[in-house]
CSV table of C-alpha atoms in Angstrom, one decimal:
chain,number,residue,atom,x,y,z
R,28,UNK,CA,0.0,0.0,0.0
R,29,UNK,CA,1.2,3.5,-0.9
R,30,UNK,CA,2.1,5.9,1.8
R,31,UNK,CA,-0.6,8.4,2.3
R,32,UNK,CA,-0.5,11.8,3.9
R,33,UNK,CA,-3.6,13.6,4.8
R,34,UNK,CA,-3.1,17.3,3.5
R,35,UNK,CA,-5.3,20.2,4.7
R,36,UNK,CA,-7.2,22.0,1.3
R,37,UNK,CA,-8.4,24.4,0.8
R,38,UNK,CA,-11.3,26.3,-1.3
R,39,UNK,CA,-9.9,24.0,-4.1
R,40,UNK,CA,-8.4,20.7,-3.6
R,41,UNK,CA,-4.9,21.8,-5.2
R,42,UNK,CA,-4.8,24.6,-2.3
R,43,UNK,CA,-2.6,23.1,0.0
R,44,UNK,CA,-1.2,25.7,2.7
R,45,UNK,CA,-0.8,23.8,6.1
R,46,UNK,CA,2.4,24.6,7.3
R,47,UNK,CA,2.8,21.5,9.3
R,48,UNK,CA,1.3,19.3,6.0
R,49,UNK,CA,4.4,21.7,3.9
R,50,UNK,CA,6.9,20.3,6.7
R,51,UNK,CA,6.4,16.7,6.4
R,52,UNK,CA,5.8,17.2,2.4
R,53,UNK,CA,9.6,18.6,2.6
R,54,UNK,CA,10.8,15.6,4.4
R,55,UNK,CA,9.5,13.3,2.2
R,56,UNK,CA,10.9,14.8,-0.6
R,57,UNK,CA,14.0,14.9,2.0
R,58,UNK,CA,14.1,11.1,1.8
R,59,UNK,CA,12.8,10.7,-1.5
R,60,UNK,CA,9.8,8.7,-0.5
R,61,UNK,CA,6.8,8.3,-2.7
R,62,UNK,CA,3.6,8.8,-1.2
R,63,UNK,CA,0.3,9.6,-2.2
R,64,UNK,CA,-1.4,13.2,-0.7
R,65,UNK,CA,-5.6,12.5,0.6
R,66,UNK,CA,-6.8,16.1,0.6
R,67,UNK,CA,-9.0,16.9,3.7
R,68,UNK,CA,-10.5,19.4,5.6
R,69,UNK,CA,-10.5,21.0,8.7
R,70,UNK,CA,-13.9,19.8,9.3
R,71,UNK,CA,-13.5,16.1,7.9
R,72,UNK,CA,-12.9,14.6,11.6
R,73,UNK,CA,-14.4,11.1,10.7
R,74,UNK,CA,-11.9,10.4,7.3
R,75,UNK,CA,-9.1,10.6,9.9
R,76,UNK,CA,-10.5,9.3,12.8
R,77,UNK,CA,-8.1,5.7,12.5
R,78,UNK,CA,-5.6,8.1,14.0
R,79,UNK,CA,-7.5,9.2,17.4
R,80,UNK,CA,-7.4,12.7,16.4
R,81,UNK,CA,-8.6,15.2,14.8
R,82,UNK,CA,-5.4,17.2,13.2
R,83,UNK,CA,-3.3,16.7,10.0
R,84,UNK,CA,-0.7,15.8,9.3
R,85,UNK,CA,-1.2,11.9,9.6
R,86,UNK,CA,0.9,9.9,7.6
R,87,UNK,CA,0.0,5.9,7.1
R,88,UNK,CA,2.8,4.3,6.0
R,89,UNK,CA,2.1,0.6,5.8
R,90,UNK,CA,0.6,-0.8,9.3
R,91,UNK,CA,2.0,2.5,11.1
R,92,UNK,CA,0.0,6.3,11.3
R,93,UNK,CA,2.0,8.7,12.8
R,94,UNK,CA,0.0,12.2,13.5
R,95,UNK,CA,2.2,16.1,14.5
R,96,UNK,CA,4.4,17.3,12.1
R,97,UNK,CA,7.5,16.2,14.3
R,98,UNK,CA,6.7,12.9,15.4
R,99,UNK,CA,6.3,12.5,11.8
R,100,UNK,CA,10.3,13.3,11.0
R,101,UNK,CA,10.6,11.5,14.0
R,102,UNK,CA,9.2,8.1,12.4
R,103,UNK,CA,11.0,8.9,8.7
R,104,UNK,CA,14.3,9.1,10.7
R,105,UNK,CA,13.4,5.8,12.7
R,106,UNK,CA,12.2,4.0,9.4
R,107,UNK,CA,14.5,5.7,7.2
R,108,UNK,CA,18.0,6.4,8.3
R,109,UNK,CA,19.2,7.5,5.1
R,110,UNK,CA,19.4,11.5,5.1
R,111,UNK,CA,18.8,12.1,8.7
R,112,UNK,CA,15.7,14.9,9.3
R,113,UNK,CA,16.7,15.6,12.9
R,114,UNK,CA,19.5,13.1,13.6
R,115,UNK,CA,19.7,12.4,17.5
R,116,UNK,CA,21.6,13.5,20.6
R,117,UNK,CA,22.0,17.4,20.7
R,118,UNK,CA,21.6,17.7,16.7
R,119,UNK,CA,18.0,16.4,17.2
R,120,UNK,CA,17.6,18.3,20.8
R,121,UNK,CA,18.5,21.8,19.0
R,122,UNK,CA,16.2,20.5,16.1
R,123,UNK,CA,13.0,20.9,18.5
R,124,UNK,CA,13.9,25.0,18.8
R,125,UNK,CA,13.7,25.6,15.7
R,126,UNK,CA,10.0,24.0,16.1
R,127,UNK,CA,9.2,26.3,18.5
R,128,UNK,CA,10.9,29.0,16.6
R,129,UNK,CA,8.7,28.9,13.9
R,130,UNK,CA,5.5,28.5,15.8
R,131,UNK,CA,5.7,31.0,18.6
R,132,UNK,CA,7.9,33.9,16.7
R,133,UNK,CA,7.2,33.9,12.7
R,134,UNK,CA,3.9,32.5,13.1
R,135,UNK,CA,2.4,35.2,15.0
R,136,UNK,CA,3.8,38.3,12.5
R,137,UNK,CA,2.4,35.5,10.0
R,138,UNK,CA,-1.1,35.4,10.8
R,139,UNK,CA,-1.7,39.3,11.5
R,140,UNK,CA,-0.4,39.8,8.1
R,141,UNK,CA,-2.3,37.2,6.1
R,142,UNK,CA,-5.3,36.5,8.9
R,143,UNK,CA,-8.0,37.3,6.1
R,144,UNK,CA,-6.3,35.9,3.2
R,145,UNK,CA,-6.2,32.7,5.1
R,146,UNK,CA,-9.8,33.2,5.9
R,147,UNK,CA,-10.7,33.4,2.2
R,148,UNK,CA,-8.6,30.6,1.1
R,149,UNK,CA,-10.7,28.0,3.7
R,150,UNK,CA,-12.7,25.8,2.0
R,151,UNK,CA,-16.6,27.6,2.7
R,152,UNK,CA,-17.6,24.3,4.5
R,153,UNK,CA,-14.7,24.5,7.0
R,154,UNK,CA,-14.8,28.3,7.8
R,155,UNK,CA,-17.2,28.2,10.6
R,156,UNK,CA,-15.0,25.7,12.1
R,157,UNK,CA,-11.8,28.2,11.4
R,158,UNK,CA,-13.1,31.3,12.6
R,159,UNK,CA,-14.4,29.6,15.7
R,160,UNK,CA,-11.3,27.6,17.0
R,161,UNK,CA,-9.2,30.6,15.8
R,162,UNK,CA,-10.7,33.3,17.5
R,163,UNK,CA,-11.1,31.4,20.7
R,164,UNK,CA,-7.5,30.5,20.0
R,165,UNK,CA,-6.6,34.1,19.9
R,166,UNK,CA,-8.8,35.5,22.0
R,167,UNK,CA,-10.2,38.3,19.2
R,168,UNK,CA,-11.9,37.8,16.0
R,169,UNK,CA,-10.3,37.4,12.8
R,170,UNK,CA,-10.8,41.1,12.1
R,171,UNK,CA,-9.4,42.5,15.0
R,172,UNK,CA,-6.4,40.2,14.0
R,173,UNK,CA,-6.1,41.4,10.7
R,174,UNK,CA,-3.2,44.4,11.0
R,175,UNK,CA,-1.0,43.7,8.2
R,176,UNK,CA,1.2,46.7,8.8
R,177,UNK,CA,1.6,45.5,12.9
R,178,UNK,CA,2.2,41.7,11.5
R,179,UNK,CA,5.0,42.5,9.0
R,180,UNK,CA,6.7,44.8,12.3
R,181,UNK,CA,6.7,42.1,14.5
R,182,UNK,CA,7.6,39.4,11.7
R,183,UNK,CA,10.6,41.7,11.1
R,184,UNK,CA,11.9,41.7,14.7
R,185,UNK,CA,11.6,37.9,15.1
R,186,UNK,CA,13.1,37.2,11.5
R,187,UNK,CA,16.2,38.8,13.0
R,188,UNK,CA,17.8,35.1,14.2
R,189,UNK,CA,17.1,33.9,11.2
R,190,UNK,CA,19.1,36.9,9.1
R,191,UNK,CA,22.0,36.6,11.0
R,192,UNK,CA,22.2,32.8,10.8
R,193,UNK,CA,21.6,32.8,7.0
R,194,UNK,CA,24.4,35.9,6.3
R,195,UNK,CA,26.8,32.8,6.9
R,196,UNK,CA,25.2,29.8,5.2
R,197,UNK,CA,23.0,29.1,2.7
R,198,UNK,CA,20.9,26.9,4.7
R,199,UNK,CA,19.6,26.5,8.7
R,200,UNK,CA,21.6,22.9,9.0
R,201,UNK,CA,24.2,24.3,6.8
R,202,UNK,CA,25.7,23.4,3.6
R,203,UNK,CA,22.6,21.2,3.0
R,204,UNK,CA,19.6,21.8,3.9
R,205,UNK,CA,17.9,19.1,6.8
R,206,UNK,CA,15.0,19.0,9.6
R,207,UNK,CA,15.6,22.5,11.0
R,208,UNK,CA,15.1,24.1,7.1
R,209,UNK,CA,12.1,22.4,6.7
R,210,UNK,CA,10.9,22.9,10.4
R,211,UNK,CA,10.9,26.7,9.4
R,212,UNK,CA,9.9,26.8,6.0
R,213,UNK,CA,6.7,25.2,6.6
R,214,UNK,CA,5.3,28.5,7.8
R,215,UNK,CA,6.7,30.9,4.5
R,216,UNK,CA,4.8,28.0,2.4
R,217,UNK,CA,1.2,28.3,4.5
R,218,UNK,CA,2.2,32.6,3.9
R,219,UNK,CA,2.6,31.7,0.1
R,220,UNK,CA,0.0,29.4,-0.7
R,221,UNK,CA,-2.6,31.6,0.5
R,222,UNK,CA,-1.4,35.5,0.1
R,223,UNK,CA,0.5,37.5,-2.2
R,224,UNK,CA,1.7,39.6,0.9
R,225,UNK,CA,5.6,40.0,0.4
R,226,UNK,CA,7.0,39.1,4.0
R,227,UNK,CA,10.6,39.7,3.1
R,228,UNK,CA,12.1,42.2,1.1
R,229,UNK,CA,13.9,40.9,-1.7
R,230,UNK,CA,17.7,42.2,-0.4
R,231,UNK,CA,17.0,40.1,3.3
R,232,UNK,CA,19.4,36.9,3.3
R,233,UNK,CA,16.1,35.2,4.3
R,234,UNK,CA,14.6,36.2,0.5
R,235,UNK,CA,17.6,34.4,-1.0
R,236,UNK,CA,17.1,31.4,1.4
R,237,UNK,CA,13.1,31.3,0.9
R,238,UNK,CA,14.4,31.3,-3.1
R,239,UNK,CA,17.0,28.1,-2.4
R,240,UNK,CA,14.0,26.5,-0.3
R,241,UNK,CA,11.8,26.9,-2.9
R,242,UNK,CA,13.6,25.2,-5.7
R,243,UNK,CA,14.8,22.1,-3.9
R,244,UNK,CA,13.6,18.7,-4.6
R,245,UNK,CA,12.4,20.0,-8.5
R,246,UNK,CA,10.4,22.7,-7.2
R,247,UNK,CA,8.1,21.3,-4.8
R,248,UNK,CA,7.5,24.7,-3.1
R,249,UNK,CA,8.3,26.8,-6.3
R,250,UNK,CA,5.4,24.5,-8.1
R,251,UNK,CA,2.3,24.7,-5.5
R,252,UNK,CA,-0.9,26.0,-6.3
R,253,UNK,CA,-1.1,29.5,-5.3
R,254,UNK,CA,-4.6,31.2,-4.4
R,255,UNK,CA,-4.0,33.6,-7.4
R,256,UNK,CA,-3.7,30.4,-9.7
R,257,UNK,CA,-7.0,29.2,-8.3
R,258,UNK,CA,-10.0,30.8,-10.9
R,259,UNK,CA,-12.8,32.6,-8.6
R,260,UNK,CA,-10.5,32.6,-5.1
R,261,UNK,CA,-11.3,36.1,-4.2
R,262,UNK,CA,-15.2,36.0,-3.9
R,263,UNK,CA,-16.4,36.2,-7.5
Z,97,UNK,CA,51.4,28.4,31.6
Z,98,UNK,CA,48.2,28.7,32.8
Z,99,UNK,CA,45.1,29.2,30.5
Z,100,UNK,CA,44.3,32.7,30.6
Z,101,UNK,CA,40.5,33.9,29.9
Z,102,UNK,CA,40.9,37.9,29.3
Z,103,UNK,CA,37.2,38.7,30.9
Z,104,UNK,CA,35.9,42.4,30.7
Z,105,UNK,CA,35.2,43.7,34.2
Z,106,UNK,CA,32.9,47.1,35.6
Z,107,UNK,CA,33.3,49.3,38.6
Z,108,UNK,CA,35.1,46.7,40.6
Z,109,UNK,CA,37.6,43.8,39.1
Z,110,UNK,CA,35.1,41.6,40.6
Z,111,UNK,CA,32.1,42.5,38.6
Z,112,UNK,CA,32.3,40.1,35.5
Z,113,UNK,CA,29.1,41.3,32.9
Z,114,UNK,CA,29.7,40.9,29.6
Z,115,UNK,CA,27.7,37.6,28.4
Z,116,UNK,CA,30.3,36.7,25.9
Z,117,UNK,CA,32.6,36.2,28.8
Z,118,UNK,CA,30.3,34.9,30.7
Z,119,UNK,CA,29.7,31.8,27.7
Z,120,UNK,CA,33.3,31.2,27.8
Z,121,UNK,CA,33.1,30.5,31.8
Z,122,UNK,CA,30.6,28.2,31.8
Z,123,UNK,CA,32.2,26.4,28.6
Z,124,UNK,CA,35.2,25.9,30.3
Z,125,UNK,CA,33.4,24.8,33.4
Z,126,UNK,CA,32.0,22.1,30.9
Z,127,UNK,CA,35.1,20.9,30.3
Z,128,UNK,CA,36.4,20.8,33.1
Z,129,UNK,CA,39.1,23.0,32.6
Z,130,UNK,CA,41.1,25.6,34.9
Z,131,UNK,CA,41.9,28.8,33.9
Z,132,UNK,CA,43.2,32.3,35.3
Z,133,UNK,CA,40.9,35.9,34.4
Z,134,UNK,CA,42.4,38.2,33.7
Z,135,UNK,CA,40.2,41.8,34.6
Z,136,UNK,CA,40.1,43.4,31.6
Z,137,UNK,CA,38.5,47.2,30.8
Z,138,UNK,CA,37.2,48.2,27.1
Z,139,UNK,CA,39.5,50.9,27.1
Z,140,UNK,CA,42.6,48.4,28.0
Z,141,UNK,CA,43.3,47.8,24.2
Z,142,UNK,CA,46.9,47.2,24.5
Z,143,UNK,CA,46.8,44.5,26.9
Z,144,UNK,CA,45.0,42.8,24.1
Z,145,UNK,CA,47.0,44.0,21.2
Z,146,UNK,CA,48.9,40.3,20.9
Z,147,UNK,CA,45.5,39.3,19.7
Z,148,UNK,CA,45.3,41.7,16.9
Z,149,UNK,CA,42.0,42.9,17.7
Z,150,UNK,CA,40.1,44.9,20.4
Z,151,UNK,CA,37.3,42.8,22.4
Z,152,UNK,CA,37.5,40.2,25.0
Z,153,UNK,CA,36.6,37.2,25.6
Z,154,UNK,CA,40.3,36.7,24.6
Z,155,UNK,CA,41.3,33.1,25.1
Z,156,UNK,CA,45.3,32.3,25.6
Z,157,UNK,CA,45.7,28.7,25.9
Z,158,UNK,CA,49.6,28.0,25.5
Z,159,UNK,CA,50.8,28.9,22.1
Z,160,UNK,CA,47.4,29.6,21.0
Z,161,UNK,CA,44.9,32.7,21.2
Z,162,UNK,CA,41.7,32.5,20.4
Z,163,UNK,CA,39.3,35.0,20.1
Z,164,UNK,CA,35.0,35.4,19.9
Z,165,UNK,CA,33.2,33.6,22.1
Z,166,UNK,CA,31.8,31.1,19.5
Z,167,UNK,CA,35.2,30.5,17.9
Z,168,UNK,CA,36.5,29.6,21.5
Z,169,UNK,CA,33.7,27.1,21.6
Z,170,UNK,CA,35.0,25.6,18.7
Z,171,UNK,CA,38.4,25.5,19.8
Z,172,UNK,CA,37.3,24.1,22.8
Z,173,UNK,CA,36.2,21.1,21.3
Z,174,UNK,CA,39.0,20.3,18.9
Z,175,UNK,CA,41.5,20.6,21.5
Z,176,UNK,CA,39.6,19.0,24.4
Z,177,UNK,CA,37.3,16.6,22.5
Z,178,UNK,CA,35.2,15.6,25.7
Z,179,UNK,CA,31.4,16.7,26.6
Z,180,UNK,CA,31.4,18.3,23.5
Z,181,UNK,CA,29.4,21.8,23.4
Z,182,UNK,CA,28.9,22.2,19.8
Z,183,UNK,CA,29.8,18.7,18.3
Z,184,UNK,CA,30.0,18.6,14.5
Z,185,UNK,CA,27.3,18.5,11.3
Z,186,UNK,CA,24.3,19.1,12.0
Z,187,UNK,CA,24.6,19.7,15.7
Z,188,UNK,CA,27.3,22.4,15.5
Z,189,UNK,CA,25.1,24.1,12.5
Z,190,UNK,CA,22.0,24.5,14.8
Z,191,UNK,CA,23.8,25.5,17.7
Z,192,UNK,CA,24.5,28.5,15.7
Z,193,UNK,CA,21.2,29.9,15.5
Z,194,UNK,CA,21.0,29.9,19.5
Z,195,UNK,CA,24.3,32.6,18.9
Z,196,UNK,CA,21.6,34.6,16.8
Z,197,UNK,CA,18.8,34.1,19.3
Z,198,UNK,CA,20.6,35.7,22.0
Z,199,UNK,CA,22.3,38.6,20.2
Z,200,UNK,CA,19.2,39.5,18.2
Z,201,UNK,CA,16.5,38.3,19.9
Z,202,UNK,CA,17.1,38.3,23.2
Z,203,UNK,CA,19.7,40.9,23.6
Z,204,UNK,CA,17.6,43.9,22.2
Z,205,UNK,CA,14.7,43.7,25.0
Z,206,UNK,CA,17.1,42.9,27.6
Z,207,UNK,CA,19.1,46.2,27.0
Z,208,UNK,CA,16.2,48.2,26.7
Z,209,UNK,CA,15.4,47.4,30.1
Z,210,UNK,CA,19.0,47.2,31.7
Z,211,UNK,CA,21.1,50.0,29.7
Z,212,UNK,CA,21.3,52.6,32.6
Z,213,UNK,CA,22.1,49.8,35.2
Z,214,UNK,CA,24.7,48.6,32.5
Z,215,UNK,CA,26.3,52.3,32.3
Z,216,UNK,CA,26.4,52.3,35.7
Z,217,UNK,CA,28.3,48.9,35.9
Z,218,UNK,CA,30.8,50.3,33.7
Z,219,UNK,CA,33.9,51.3,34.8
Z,220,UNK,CA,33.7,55.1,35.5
Z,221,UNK,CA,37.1,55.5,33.0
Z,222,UNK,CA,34.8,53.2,30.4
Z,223,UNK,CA,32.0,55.1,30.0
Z,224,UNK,CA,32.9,57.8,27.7
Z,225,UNK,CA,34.3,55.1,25.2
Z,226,UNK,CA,31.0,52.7,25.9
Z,227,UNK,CA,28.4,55.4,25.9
Z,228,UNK,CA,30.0,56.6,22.8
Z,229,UNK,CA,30.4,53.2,21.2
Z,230,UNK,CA,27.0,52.3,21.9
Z,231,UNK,CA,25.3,55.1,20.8
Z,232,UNK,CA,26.7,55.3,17.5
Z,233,UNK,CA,25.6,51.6,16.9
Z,234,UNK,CA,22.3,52.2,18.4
Z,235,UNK,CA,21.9,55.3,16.6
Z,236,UNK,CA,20.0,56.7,19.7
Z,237,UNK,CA,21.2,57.8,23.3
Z,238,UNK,CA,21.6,55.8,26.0
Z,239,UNK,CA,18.6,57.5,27.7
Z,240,UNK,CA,16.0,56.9,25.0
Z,241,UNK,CA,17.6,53.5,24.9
Z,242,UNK,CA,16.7,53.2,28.4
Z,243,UNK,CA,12.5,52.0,28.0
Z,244,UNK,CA,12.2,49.5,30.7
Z,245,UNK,CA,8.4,48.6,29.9
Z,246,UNK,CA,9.2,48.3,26.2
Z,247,UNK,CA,12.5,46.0,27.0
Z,248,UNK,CA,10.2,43.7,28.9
Z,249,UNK,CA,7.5,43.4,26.3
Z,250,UNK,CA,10.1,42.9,23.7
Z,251,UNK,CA,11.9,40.2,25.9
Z,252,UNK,CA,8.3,39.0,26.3
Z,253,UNK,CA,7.8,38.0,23.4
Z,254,UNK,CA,11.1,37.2,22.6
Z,255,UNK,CA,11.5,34.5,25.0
Z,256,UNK,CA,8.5,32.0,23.5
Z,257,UNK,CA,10.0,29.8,21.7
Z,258,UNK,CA,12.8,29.2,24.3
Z,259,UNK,CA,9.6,28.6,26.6
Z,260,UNK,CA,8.6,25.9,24.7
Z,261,UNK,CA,11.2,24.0,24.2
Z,262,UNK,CA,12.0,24.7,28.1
Z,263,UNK,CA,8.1,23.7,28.7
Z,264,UNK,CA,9.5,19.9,27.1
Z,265,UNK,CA,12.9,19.5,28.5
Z,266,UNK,CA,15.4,20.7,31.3
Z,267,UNK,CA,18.0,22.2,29.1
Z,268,UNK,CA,18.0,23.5,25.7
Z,269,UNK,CA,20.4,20.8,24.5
Z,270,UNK,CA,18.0,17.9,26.4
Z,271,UNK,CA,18.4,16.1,29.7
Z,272,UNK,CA,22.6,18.0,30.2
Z,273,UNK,CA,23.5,21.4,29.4
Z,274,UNK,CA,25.4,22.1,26.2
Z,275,UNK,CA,26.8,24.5,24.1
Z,276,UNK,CA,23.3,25.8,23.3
Z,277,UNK,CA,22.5,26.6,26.9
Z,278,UNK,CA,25.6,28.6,27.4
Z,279,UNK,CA,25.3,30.8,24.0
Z,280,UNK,CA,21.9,31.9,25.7
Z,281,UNK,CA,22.2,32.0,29.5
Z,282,UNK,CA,25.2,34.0,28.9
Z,283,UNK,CA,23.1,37.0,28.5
Z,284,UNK,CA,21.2,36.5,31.6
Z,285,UNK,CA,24.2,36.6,33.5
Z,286,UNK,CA,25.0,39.6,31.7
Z,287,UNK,CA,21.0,41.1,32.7
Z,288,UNK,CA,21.8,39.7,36.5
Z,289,UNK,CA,25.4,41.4,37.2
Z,290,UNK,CA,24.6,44.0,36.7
Z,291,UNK,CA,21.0,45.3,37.2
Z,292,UNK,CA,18.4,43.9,39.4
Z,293,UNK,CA,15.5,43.5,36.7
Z,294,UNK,CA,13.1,40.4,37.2
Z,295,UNK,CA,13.4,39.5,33.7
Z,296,UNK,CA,11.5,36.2,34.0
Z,297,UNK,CA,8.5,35.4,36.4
Z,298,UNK,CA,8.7,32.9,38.6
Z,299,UNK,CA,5.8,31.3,36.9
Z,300,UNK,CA,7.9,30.4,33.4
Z,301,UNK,CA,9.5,27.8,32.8
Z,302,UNK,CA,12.6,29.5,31.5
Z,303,UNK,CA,13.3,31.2,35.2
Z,304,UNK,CA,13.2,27.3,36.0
Z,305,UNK,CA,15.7,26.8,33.6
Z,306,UNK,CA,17.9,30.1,34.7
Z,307,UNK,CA,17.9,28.5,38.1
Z,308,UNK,CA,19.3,25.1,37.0
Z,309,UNK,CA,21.8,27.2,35.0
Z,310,UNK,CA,22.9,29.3,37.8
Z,311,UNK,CA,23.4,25.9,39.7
Z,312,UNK,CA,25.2,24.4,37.2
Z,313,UNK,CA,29.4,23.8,37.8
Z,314,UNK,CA,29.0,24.1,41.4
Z,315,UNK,CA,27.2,27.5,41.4
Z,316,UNK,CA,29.4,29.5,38.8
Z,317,UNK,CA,26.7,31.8,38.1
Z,318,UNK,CA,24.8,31.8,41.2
Z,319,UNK,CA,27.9,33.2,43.3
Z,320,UNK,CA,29.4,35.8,40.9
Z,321,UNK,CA,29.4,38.9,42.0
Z,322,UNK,CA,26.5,41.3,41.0
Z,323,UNK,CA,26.3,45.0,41.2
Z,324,UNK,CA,24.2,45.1,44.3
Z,325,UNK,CA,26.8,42.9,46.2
Z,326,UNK,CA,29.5,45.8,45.6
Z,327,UNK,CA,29.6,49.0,48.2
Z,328,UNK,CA,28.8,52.3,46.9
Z,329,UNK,CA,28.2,51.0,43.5
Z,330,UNK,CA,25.1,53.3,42.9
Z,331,UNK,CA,26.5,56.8,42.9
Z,332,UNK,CA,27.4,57.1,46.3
């Protein structure tokens, strides 16, 4: 049986911006494993109820379904030693920053920059469900979210790790890019896939990494459906 | 000869701030090595001259001097390959990014809130040369610098992702310190020499952390001397 990943869609079943879904789609290509992609949606609990929860990604390879984004390089790195994700001891312990890195300081600039876009790019049947679990997530609604200009100030500040790091190296882990790459560039895919917002200006070392990123493994990033290739995304 | 750690010193030769040298101690605690400081000022630039450059840490072990506090790291574990605190690959690649974290991240709301406790923990024949130095690469005075509330909220925010990854594990680099720890907790021996800011609550799990770090070597951190511990250091 083909490996199967569960990948959050969108208002069209190519739209694919799930940052943790972009993560494990980099490692795969990582490890140059075949799998198939199941698109689903935020509010399609029962299709992925096997896995006892109710978030992607899950990945079913064989008789094993591995759910969080992590766990999931985890596994590959387990099952697949070849072109280690994380690797182990303190390479794999300084791995799990960049995690958090990606979740508590980009994402936050992020979402007050491309809140609505995000909003627009839900499939209809799931945006009850989104604006729901994110506002109580947040603690205001979407609106009151939405302040691109705040967003890209705050992105700006926490990008500034990330700047120095990448004035050195082409890549997070280095010459080649591994698990910490992919841990972070999760987030610029879920930024791309749904807005045209540019987050970095084109003269940051992080534009000329996000470039590299998106070009690896034939283009996987470069290639995904964007909302603007999507006919009718902005409420015609 | 004895290894010599030229370490940058304030008011008194006992008051040890800056967090560069304050990496370099605990990475020599690490490996278990002994060393002599010597107290050095930032106007003392001959005493450094044999190292063909002006900053401390300055690192003479025998024949060889090495300078920057991430290049004595690495120095550290060619020459004295045990309890590495980089390692090498992928390890050594991420640890870098915790060098960014602190100077970028973490540094900037830390010396909002600290800079007049730091200018008063310089050495009184220092200050022209470090308010002058420091306002030119601030590009503001060291008064509207000086924003306590602002430092905190920066450092706020700043210090999430290090709370997660501290909400998961004892230290940074997992279940032992590492080079990761000490590239951070350097700066918060620099905040706690010399200024008597609560950073951190209680409550987070990174002033859990700062606690095992000040612990750590038998106490290093915990019993240097701190500005309040020093007679007549405010303005008397």
């Amino acid at each position: 049986m083909a490996r199967q990943l569960y990948d959050l869609c969108g208002i069209d079943d190519r739209l694919r911006f799930s940052p943790y879904c972009w993560r494990v789609k980099l490692a795969l290509a990582h490890k140059g494993l075949d799998y198939e992609t199941r698109p689903w949606h935020f509010t399609d609990k029962d299709a992925i109820g096997f896995s006892e929860q109710g978030k992607v990604p899950v990945f079913v390879d064989g008789e094993h379904t591995v759910v969080d984004s992590y766990e999931i390089f985890r596994y590959l790195d387990r099952a697949y030693p070849d072109n280690p994700l994380l690797g182990e001891g303190e390479a794999e312990s300084r791995a799990r920053f960049f995690k958090f890195y990606a979740e508590r300081s980009l994402a936050p600039g992020m979402m007050r920059t491309i809140v609505m876009d995000l909003f627009n790019a839900v499939h209809p049947k799931d945006r009850d469900y989104f604006r729901e679990t994110r506002e109580k997530a947040m603690g205001r609604t979407l609106e009151e979210v939405h302040a691109p200009s705040t967003g890209l100030t705050l992105l700006d500040k926490a990008l500034e790790p990330l700047r120095g790091r990448l004035s050195e190296a082409e890549f997070l882990d280095g010459d080649a890019p591994a698990g910490a790459d992919y841990l972070i560039f999760g987030h610029f895919m879920w930024a791309r896939t749904v807005s045209t917002a540019d987050l970095v200006s084109n003269a940051d070392p992080v534009y000329a990494w996000m470039e590299r990123m998106l070009g690896l493994h034939g283009g996987l990033g470069r290639s995904a459906t964007r909302i603007v290739d999507i006919e009718g995304a902005y409420g015609s």
